[in-house]
CSV table of C-alpha atoms in Angstrom, one decimal:
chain,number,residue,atom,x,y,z
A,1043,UNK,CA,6.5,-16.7,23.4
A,1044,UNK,CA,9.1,-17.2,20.6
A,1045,UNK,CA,8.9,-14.7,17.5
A,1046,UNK,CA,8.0,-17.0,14.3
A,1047,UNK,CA,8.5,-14.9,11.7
A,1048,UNK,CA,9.0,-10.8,10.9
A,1049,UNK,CA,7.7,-9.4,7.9
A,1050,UNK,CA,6.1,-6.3,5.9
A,1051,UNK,CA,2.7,-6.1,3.9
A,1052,UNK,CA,3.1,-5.0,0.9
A,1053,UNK,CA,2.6,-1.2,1.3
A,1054,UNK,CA,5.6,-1.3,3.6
A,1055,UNK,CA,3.4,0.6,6.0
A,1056,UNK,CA,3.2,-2.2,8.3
A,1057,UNK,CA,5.4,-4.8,10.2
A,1058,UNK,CA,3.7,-8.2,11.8
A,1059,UNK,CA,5.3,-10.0,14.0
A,1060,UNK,CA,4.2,-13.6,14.3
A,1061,UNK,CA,4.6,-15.4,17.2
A,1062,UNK,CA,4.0,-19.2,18.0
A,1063,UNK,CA,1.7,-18.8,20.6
A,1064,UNK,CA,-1.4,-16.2,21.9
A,1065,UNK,CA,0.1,-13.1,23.2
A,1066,UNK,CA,-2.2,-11.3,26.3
A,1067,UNK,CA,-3.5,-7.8,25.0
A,1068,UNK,CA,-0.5,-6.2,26.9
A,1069,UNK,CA,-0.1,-1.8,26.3
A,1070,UNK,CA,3.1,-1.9,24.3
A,1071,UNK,CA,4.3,1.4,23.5
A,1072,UNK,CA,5.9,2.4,20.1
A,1073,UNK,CA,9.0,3.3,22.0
A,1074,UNK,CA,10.2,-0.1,22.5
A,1075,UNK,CA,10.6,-0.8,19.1
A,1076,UNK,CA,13.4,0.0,16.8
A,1077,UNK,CA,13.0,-0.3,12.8
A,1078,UNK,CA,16.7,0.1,11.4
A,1079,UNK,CA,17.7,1.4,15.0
A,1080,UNK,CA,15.5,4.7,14.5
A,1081,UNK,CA,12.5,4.9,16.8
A,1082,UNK,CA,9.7,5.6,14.5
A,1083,UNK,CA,6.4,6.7,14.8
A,1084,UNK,CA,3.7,3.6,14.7
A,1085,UNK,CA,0.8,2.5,16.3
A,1086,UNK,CA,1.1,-1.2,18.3
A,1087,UNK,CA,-1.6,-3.4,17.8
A,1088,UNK,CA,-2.1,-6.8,19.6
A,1089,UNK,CA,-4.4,-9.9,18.0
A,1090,UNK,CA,-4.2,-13.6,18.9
A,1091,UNK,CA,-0.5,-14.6,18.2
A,1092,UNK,CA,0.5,-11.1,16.0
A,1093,UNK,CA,1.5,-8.0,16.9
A,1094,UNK,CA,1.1,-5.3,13.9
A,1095,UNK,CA,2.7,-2.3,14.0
A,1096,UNK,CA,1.1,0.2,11.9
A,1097,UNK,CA,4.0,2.8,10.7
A,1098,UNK,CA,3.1,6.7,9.2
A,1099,UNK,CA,5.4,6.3,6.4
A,1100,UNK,CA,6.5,3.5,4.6
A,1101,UNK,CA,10.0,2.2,5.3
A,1102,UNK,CA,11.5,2.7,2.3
A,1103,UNK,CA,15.1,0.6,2.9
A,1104,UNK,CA,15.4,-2.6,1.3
A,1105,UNK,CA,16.7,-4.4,4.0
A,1106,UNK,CA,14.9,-4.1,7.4
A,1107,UNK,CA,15.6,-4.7,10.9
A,1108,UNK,CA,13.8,-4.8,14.2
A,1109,UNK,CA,14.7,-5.0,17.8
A,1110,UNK,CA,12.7,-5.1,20.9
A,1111,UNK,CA,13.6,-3.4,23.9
A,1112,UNK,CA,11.1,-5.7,26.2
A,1113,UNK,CA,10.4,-2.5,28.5
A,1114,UNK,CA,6.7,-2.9,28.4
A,1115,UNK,CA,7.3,-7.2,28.1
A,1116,UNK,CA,4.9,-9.1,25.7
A,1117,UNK,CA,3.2,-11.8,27.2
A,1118,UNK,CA,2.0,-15.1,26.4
A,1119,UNK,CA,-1.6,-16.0,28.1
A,1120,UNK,CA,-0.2,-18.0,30.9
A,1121,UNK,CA,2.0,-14.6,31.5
A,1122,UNK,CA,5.4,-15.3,30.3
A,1123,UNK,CA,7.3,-12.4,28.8
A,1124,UNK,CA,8.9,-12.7,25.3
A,1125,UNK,CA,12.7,-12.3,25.4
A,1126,UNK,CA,13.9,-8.4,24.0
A,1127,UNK,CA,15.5,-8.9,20.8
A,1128,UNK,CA,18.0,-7.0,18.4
A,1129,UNK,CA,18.5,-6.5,14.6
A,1130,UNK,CA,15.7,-9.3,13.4
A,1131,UNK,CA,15.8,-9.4,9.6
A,1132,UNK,CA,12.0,-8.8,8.6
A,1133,UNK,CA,10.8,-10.4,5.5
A,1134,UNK,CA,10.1,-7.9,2.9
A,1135,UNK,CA,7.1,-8.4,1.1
A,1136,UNK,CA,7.2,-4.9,-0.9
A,1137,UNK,CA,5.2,-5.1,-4.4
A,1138,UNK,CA,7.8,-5.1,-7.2
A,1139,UNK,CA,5.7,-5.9,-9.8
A,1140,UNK,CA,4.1,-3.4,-11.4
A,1141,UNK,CA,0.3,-2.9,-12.0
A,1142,UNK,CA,-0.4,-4.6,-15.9
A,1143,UNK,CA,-3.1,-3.4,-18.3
A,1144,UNK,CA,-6.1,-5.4,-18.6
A,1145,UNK,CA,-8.7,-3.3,-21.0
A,1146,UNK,CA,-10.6,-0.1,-21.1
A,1147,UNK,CA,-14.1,1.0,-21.4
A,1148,UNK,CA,-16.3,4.4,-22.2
A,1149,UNK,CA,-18.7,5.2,-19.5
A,1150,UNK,CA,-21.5,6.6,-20.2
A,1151,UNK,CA,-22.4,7.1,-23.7
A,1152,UNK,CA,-21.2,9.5,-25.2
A,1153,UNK,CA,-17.9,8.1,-24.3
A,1154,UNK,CA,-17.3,11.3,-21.7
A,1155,UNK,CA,-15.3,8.9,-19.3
A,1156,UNK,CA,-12.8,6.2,-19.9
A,1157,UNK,CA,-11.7,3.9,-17.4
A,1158,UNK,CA,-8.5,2.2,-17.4
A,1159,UNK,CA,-8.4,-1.2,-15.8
A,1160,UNK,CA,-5.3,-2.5,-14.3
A,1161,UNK,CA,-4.3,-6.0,-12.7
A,1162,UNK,CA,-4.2,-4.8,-9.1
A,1163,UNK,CA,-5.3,-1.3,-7.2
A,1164,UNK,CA,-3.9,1.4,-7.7
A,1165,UNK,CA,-2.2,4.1,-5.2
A,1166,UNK,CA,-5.0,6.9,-5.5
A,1167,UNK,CA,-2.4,9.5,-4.0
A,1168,UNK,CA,-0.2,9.1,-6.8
A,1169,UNK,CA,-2.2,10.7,-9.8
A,1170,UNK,CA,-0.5,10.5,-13.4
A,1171,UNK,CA,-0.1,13.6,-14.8
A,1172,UNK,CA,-2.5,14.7,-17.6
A,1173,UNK,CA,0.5,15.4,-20.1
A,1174,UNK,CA,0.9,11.5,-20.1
A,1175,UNK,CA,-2.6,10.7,-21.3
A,1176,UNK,CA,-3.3,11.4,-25.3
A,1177,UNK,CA,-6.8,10.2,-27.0
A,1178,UNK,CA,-7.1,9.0,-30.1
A,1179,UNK,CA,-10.7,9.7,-31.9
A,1180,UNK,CA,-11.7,9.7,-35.6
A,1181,UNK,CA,-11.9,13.6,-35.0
A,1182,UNK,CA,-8.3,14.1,-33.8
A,1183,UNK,CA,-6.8,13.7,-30.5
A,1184,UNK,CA,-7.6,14.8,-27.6
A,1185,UNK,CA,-6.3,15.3,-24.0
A,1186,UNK,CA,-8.1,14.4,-21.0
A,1187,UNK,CA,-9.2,17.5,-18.9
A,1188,UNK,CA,-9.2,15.2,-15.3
A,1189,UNK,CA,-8.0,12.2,-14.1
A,1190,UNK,CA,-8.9,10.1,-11.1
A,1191,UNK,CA,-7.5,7.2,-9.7
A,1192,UNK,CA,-9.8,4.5,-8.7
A,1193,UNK,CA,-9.7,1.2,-6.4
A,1194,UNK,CA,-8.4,-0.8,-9.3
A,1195,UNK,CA,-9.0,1.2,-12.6
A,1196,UNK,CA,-7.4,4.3,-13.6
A,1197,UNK,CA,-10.1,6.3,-14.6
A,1198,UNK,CA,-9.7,9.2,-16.8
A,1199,UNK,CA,-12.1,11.8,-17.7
A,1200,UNK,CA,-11.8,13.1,-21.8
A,1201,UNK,CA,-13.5,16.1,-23.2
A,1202,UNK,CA,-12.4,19.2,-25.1
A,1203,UNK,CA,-11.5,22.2,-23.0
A,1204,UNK,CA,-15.2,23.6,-23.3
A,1205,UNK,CA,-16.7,20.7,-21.4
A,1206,UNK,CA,-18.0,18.7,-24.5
A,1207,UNK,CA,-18.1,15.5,-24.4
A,1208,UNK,CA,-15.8,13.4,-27.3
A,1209,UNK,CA,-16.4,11.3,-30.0
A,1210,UNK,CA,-15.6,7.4,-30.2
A,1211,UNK,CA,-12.0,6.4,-28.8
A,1212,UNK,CA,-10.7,4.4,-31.2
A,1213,UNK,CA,-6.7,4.8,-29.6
A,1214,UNK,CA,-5.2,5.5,-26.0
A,1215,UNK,CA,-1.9,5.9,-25.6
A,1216,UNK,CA,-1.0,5.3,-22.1
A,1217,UNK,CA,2.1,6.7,-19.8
């Protein structure tokens, strides 16, 4: 088996390694991979011609490099081992482009939540701060009092500190 191609998803969390053939569900331990010569802690996981190794942090280098130590030997089906290999460039494919705005609704009546939808998901562990969220009403402005980050809206919860629901949006000014 000959490695095709090395590259990221776009989370950075993960590295697949294509090959041009259908490996044999081999144990393959996380020790006998480098990233950047670091061993790092990951999770190797074997499926038809890819081996994914799932990483607990994202690699946050711009440039990447793998090696294999072929210890634990991948195998083809026919079992012939896949050379060891050092310092293969891995394609990159980190998400540079940041998340566009798309439109906003008020959910339910009377306009209690506001949901902010974006081009793509968002990162749910990376909540906005509420200091960067200012509502616009005919009644003055208002900040929101929560904000929670959804599969691919931003949602954000208005209302004045006693709980009351506010009146129409008619601005949002956004971080």
């Amino acid at each position: 088996p000959v490695i095709v191609i090395a590259e990221t998803d776009n989370t950075v969390k993960k590295i697949i390694l294509t090959y041009n053939e259908a490996l044999s569900k081999t144990q393959l331990r996380s020790t006998d991979f480098q990233i950047n010569g670091e061993s790092k802690s990951l999770v190797v996981n074997i499926s038809n011609n890819k081996i994914t190794l799932d990483l607990s942090n994202t690699i946050t280098d711009n440039e990447i490099k793998i090696s294999y130590s072929g210890t634990s030997l991948i195998k083809d089906l026919r079992g012939n081992p896949a050379a060891s290999f050092s310092n293969v460039l891995v394609k990159n494919n980190r998400d540079t482009v940041p998340p566009t705005f798309k439109g906003l609704g008020a959910f339910p009546p009377p306009n209690v939540v506001i949901r902010i939808l974006y081009s793509e998901k968002l990162d749910r562990f990376s909540t906005p701060a509420l200091k960067d969220f200012s509502i616009v009403t005919e009644e003055g402005t208002f900040n929101p009092i929560d904000i929670r980050v959804g599969s691919e809206f931003d949602e954000t919860v208005i209302g004045d500190l006693a709980g009351n629901p506010a009146p129409a949006v008619t601005d949002l000014t956004l971080p």
